[in-house]
Coordinates of C-alpha atoms and ligand atoms in Angstrom, one line a residue:
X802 CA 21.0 -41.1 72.5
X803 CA 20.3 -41.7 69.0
X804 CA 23.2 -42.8 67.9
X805 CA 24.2 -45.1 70.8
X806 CA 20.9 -46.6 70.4
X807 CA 21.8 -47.4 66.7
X808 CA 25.3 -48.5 67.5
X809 CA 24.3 -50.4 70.6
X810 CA 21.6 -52.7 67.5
X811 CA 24.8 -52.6 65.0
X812 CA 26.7 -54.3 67.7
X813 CA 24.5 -56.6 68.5
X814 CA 23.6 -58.0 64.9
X815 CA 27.6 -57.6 64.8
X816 CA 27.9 -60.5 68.0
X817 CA 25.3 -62.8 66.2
X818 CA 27.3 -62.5 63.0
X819 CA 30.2 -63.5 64.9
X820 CA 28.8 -65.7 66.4
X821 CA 27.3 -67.9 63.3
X822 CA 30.5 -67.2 61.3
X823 CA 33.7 -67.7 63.7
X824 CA 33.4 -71.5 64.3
X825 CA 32.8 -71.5 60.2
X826 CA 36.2 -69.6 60.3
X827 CA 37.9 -72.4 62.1
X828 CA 36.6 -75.4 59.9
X829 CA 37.9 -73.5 57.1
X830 CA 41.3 -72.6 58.5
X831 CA 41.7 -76.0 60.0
X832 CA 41.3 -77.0 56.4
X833 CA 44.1 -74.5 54.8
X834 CA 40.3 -72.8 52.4
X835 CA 40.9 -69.5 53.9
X836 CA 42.4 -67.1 52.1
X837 CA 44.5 -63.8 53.4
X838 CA 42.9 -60.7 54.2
X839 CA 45.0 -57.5 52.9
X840 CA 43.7 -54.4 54.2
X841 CA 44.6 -51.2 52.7
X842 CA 46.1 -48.3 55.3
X843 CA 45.8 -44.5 54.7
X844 CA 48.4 -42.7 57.4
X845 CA 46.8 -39.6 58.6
X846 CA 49.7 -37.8 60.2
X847 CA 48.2 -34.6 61.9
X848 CA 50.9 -32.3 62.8
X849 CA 51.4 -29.2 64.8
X850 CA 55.5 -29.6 65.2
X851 CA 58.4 -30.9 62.7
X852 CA 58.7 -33.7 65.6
X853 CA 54.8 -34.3 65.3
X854 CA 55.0 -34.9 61.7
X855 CA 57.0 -38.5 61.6
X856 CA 58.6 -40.0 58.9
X857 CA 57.3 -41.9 55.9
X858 CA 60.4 -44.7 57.1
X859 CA 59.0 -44.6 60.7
X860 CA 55.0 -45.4 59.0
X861 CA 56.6 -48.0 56.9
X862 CA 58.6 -49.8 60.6
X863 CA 54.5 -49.5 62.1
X864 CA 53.0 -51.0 58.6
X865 CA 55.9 -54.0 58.8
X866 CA 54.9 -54.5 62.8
X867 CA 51.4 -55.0 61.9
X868 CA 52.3 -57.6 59.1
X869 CA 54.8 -59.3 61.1
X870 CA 52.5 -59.3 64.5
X871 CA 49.3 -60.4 62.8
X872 CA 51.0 -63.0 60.3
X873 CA 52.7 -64.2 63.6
X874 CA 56.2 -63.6 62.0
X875 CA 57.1 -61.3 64.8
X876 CA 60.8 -62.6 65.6
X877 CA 59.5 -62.7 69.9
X878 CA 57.5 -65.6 69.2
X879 CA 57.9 -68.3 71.2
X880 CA 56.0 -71.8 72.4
X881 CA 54.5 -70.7 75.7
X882 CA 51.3 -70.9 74.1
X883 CA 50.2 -73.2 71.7
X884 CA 47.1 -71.1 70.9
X885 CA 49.1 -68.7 69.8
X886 CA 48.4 -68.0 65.6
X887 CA 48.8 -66.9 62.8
X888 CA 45.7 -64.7 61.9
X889 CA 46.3 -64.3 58.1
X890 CA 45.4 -61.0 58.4
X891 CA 48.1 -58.1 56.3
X892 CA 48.2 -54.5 55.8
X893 CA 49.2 -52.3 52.9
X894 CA 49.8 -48.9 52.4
X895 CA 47.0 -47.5 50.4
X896 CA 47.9 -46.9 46.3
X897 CA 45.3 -45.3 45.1
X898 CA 42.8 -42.8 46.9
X899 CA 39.1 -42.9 46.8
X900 CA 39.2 -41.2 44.1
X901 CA 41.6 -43.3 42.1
X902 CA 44.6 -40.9 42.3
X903 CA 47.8 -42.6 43.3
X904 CA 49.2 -41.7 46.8
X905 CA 51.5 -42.9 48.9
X906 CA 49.5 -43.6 51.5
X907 CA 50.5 -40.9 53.7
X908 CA 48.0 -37.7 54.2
X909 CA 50.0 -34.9 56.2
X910 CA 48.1 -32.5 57.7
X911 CA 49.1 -29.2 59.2
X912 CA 46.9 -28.7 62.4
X913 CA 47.0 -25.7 65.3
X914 CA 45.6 -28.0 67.7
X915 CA 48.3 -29.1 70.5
X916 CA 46.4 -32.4 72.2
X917 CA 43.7 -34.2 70.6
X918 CA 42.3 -36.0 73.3
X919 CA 40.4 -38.8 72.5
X920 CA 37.3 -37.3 71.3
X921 CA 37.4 -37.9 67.3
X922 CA 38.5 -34.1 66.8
X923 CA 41.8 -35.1 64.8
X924 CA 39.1 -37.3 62.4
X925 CA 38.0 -34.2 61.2
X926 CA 38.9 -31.3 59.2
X927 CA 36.7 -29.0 61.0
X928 CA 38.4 -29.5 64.2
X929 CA 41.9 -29.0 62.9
X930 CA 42.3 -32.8 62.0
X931 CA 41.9 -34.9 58.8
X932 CA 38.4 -36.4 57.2
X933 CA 37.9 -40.2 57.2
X934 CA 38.3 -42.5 53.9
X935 CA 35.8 -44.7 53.3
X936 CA 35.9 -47.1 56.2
X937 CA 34.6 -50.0 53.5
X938 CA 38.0 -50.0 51.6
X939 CA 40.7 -48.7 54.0
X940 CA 42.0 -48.8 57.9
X941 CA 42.0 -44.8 58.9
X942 CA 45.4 -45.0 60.8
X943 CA 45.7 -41.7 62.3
X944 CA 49.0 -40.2 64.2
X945 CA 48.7 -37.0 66.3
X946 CA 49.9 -35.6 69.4
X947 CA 46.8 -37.7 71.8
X948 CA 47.7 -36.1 75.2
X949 CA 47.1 -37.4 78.3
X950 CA 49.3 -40.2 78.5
X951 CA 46.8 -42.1 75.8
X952 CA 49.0 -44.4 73.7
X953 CA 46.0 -45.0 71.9
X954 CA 42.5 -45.7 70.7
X955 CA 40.3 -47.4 68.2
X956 CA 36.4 -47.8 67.3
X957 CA 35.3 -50.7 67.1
X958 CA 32.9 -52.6 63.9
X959 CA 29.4 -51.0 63.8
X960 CA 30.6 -47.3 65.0
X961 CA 30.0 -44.0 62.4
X962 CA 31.9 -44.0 59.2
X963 CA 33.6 -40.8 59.6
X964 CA 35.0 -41.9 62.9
X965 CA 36.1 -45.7 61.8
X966 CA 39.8 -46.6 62.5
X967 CA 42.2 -46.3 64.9
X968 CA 44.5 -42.9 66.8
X969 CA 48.0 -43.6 68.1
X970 CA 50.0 -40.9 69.3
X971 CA 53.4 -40.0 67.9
X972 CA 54.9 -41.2 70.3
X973 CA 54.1 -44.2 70.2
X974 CA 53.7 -45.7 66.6
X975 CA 56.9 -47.8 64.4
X976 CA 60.1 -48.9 65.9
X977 CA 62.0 -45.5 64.7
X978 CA 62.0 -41.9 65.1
X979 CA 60.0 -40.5 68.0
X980 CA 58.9 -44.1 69.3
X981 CA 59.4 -43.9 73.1
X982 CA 60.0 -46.8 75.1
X983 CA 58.6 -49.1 76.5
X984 CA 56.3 -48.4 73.7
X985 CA 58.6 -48.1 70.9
X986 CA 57.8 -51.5 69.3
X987 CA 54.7 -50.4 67.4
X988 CA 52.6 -52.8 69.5
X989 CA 50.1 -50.2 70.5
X990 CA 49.0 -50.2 66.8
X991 CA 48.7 -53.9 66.8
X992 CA 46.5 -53.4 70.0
X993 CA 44.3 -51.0 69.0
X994 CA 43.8 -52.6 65.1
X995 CA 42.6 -55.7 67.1
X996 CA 40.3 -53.4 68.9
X997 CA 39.1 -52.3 65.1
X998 CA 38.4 -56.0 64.2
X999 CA 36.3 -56.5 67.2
X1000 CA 38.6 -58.0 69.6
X1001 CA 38.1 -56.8 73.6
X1002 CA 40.7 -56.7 76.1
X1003 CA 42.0 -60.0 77.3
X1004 CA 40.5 -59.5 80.8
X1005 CA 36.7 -58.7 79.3
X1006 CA 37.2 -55.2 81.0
X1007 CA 35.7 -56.8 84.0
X1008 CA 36.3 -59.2 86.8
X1009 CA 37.0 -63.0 87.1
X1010 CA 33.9 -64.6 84.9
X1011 CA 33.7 -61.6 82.4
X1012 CA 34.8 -62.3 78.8
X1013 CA 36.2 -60.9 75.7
X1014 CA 33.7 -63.2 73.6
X1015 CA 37.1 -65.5 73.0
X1016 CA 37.2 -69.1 74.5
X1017 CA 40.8 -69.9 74.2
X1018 CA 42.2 -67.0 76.2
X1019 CA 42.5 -67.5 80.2
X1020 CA 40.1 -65.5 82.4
X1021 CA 41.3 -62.6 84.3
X1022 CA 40.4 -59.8 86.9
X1023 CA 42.1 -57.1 85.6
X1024 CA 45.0 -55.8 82.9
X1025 CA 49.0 -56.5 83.6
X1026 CA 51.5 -53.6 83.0
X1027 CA 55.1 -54.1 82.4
X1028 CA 55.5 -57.5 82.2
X1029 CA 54.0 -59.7 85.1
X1030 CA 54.6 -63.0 83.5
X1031 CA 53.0 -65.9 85.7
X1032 CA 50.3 -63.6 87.1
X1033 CA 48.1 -65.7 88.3
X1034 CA 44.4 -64.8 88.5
X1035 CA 40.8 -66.3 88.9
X1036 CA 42.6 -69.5 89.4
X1037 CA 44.7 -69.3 86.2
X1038 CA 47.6 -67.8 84.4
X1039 CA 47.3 -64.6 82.9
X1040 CA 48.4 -64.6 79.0
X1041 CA 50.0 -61.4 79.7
X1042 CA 51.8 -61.8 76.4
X1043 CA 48.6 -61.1 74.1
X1044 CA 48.5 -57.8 72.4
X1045 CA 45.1 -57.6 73.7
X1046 CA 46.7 -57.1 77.4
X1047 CA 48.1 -53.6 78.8
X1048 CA 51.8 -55.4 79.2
X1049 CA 54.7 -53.1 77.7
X1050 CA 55.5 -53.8 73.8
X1051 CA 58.7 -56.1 74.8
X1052 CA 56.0 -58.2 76.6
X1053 CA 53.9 -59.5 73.6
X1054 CA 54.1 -61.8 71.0
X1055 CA 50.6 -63.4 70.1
X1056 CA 46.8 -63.5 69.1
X1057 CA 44.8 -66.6 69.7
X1058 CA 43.1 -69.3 67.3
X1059 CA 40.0 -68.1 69.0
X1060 CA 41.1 -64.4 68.6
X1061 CA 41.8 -64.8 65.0
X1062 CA 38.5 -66.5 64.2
X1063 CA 36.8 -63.9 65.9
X1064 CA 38.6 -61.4 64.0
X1065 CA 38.1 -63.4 60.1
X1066 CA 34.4 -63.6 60.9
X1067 CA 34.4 -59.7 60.1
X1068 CA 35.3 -60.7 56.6
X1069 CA 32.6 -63.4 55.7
X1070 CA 29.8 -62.8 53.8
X1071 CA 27.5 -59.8 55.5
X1072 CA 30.5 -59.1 57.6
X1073 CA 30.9 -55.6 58.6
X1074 CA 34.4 -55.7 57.4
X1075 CA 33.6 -57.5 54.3
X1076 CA 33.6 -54.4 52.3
X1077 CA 37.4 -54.6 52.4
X1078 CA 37.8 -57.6 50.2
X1079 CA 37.2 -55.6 47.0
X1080 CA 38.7 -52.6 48.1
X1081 CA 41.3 -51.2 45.2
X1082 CA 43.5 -49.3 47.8
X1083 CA 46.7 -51.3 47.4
X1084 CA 45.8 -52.4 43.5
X1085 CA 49.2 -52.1 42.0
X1086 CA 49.8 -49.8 39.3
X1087 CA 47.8 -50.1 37.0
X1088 CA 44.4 -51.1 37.6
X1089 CA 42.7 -48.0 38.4
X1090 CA 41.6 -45.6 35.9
X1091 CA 44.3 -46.4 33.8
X1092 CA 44.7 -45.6 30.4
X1093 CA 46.5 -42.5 28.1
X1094 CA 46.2 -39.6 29.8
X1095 CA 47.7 -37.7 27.4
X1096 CA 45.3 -35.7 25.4
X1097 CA 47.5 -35.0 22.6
X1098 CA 47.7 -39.1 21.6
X1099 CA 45.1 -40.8 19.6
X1100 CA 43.7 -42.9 22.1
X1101 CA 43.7 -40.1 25.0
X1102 CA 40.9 -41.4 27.6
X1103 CA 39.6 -38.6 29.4
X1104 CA 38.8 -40.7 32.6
X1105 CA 42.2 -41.7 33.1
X1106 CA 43.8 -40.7 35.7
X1107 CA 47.1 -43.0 35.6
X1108 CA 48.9 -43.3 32.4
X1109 CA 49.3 -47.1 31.6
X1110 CA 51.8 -46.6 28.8
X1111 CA 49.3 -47.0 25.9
X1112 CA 49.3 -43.4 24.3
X1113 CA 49.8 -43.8 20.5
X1114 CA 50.3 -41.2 18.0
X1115 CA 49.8 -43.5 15.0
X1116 CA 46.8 -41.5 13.7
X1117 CA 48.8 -38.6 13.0
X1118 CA 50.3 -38.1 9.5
X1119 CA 49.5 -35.9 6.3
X1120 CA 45.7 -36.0 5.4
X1121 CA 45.3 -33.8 2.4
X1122 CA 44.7 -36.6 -0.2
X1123 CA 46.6 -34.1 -2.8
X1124 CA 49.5 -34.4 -1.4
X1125 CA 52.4 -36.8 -2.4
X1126 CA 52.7 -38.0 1.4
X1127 CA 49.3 -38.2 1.7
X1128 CA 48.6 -41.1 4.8
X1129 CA 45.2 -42.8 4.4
X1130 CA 45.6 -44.4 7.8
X1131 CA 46.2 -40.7 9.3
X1132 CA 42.6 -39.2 11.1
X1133 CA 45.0 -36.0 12.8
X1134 CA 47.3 -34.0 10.3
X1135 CA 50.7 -33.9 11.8
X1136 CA 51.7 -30.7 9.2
X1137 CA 53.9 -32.8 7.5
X1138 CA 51.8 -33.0 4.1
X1139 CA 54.3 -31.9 1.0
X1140 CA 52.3 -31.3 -2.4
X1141 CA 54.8 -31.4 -5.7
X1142 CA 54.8 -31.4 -9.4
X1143 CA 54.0 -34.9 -10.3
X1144 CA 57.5 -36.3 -12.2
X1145 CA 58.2 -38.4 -15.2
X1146 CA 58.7 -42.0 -13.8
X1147 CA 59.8 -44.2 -16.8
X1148 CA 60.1 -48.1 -17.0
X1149 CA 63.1 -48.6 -19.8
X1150 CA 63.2 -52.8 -20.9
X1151 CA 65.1 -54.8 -23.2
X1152 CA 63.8 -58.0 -23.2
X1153 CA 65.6 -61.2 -23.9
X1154 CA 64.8 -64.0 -26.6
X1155 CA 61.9 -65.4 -24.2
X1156 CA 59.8 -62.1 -23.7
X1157 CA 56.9 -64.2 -22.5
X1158 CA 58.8 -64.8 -19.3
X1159 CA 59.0 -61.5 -18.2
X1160 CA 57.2 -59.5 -16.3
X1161 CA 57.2 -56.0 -13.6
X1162 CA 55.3 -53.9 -11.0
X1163 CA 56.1 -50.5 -9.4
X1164 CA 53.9 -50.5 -6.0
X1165 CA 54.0 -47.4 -4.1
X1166 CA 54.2 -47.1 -0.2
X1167 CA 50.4 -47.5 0.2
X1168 CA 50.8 -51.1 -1.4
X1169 CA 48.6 -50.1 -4.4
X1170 CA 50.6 -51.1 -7.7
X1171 CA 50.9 -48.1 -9.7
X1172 CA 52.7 -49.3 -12.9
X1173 CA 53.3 -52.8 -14.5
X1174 CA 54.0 -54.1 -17.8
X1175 CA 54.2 -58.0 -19.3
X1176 CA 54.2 -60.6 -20.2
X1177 CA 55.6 -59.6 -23.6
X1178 CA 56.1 -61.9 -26.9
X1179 CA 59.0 -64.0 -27.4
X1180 CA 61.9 -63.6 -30.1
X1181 CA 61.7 -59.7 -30.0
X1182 CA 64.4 -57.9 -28.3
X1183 CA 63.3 -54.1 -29.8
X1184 CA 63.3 -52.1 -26.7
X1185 CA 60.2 -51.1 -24.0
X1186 CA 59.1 -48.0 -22.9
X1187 CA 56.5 -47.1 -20.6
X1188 CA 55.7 -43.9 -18.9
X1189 CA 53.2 -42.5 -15.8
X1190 CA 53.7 -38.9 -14.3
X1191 CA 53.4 -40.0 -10.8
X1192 CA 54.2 -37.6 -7.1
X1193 CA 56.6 -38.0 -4.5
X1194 CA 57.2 -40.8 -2.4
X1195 CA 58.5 -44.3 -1.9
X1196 CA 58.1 -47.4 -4.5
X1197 CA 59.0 -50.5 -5.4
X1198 CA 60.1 -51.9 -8.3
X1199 CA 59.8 -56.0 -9.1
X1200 CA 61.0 -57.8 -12.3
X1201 CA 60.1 -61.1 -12.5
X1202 CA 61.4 -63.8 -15.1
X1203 CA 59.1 -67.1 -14.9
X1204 CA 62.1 -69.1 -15.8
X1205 CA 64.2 -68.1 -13.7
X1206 CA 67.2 -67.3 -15.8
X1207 CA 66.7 -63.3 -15.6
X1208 CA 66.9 -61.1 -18.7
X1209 CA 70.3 -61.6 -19.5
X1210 CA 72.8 -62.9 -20.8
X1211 CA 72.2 -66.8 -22.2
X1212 CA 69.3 -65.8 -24.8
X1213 CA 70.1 -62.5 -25.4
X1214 CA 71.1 -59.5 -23.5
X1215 CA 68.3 -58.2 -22.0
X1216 CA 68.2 -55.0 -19.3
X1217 CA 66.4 -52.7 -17.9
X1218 CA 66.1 -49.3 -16.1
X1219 CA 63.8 -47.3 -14.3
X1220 CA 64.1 -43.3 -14.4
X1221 CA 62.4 -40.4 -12.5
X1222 CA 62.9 -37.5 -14.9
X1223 CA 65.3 -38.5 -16.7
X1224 CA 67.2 -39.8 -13.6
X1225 CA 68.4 -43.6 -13.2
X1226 CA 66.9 -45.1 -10.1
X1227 CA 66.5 -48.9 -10.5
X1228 CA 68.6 -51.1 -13.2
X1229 CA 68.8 -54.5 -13.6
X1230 CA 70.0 -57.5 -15.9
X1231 CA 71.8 -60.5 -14.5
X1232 CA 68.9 -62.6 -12.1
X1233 CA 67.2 -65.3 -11.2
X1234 CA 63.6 -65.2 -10.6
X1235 CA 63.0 -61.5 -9.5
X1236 CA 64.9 -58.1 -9.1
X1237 CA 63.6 -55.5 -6.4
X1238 CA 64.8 -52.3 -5.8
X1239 CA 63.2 -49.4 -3.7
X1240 CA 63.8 -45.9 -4.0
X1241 CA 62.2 -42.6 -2.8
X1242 CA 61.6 -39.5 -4.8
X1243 CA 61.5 -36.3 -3.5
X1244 CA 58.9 -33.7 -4.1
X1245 CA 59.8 -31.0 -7.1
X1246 CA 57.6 -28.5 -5.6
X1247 CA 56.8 -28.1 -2.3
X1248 CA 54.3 -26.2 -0.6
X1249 CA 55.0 -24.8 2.8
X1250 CA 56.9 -21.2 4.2
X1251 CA 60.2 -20.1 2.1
X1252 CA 60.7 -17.2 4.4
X1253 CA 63.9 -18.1 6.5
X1254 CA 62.9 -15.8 9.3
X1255 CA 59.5 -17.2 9.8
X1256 CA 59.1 -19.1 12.9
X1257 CA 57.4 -21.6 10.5
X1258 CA 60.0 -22.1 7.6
X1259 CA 60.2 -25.2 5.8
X1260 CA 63.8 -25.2 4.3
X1261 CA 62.6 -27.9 1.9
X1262 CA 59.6 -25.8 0.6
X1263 CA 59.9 -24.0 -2.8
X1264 CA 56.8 -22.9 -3.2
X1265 CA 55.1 -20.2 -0.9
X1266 CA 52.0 -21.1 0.3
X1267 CA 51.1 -17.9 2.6
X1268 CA 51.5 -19.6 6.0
X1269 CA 54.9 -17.7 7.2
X1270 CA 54.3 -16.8 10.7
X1271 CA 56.9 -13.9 11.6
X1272 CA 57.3 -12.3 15.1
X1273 CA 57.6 -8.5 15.7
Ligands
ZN686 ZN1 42.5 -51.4 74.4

């Protein structure tokens, strides 16, 4: 009693809400400032047979009924009545769970049970069905065998959380698979998600005088089956064509203005629906939790759930300063460090008549300059030799003449060379303003495994550094 006394208050403050905010609703949608509502689905198919368990193509025909029926793109529309609208209302199948984790929308779950009735068993794991999402950022859609010739059934707004959404049995949800006419147009769905947006049935589940809270639907005495077009009763026409009727799926074709602002009022501020607005259910990957989930990358982010494409392994490198690779940039070493003799790197010049134009830099790959020479003096031509042991690696070598006319050959004949142990690497003579060459030296001594049968051999190590790793 408890709880029907609390529902019974919920509802209530529900009707006054309505009440305040659905004739706000149709100011704002006379005057194109309302937006659409997109709701985010979860699919709880509860199974006990193969035939129970429906298709993810026969979800997505009941998912495209709802958009087409409640966006008033259903291709039965027609002009019988001009109430008839478009409630801006759209579904989505749910990206992202509660917990952030991508899905598909779709929960199938195995179940003994063989009829659910309609007593909230299958909204529960305990009683062989399939726990609620949070009602605040998803429609609960679920699909079991119901029993009993129920199509259907739906809570409505102000009910228990773990109960919130609508039922519809197997048979009778999407266009496809094991639909069953005449309730194979997934119009039972669109029925009982008006029930879930606080919409009653069109005759007020009473007699002439009692109302569905909606103004612009006619009075009635009762539900039509089939298809009783031009029923007639408390002295008007019955709008057997709204999905809020009992008439067979082939029948229907609308919502009302009245409906729909009845329905949008759910989503104004305080609304118990409101909560929906900021659901992430249907945020496109990636929005939620996204970052580099993997933990081997520089950046890894430990609360990530969906990889965004960011990972980067630009931290890893050789971080042992000694060594001739060394990567000041790297924080993880990537075992690639090679240690070697340092070599003989010699700069060989013979300058031209103008010496003082002349001048050179060796810059290794870390951009720091590590050898240079010049300006020298003019009218002396005797040869230039400068030396540096240096390690291994990449460098670059510029000679620059301030004139412009290089080293050679209109005031003398000037060259020069560059060696690595003896070895020419770089030469150079005939320019304008500069000469550049790059060139990589190899280590002379590497430390790493020599053993060809360790799992670990370096075939470019000479020197063994006691880290073979062999297998028995
Ligand atoms: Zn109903």
């Amino acid at each position: 009693m408890m709880g029907l006394q609390k529902y019974a208050a919920e509802a209530e403050r529900i009707e006054q809400h309505t009440a305040q905010w659905a004739p706000i609703v149709a100011q704002q949608r006379a005057a194109n400032q309302n937006a659409v509502v997109t709701i985010p689905v979860v699919f709880h198919v509860v199974y006990r047979t193969a035939t129970e368990n429906i298709s993810a193509e026969q979800i997505q025909s009941q998912l495209d009924v709802l958009n087409d029926d409640f966006r008033r793109l259903n291709s039965d529309v027609d002009d019988i009545w001009p109430q008839a609208a478009d409630t801006e209302i759209e579904f989505c199948l749910a990206s992202f769970d509660p917990q952030g984790n991508p899905t598909d929308g779709i929960l199938r779950v195995p179940t003994t049970v063989s009829e659910f009735g309609t007593n909230d068993a299958v909204k529960s794991a305990s009683s062989g069905g399939s726990d609620a999402w949070p009602y605040n950022e998803y429609l609960n859609f679920w699909v079991c065998n119901i029993g009993g010739g129920i199509l259907g059934y739906a809570q409505f707004p102000g009910g228990s959380a773990s109960t919130d959404g609508v039922v519809c049995g197997y048979q009778y949800t999407g266009t496809t698979g094991t639909a069953t006419a005449p309730f194979d147009l997934g119009r039972t769905a669109t029925h009982e998600v008006g029930h879930w947006l606080n919409l009653r049935h069109i005759w007020g589940d009473g007699g002439c005088g009692a109302s569905d809270f909606v103004d612009d639907t006619p009075d009635s005495d009762g539900p039509n089956y089939g298809c009783a077009l031009g029923n007639v009763a408390c002295n008007t026409t019955d709008m057997v064509q709204n999905y809020m009727d009992y008439s067979d799926d082939a029948c229907m074709n609308l919502f009302t203005q009245g409906q729909t602002d009845r329905m949008l009022a759910l989503f104004q501020p305080g609304g118990f629906r409101a909560g929906l607005l900021e659901s992430n259910g249907c945020a496109p990957p990636c929005e939620v939790s996204c970052g580099c989930t993997d933990d081997t990358a520089c950046n890894f982010d430990s609360n990530a759930l969906n990889d965004d494409g960011t990972c980067d392994f630009s931290c890893y490198g050789c971080t042992d300063a000694a060594a001739c690779n060394y990567d000041p940039s790297a924080t993880l070493d990537d075992g690639s460090c090679a240690s070697g003799e340092l070599q003989d790197f010699t700069f060989n010049l013979t300058p031209d008549n103008y010496g003082s134009e002349t001048t050179w830099t060796l810059v290794d790959d870390g951009g720091s300059t590590v050898m240079s020479g010049g300006p020298y003096v003019n009218s002396n031509t005797t040869p230039i030799s400068v030396s540096a042991n240096l390690g291994a690696g990449c460098y670059t070598l510029t000679v620059n003449d301030s004139y412009g006319d290089g080293i050679c050959c209109q005031y003398g004949s000037g060259d020069y060379s560059f060696t690595v142990c003896g070895e020419v690497v770089a030469s150079g003579a005939t320019f304008t303003n500069t000469d550049v060459s790059t060139f990589c030296v190899e280590p002379t001594n590497v430390a790493g495994c020599t053993d060809s049968i360790a799992c670990n051999y370096n075939p470019s190590a000479t020197t063994d550094d006691g880290s073979c790793l062999t297998e028995d």
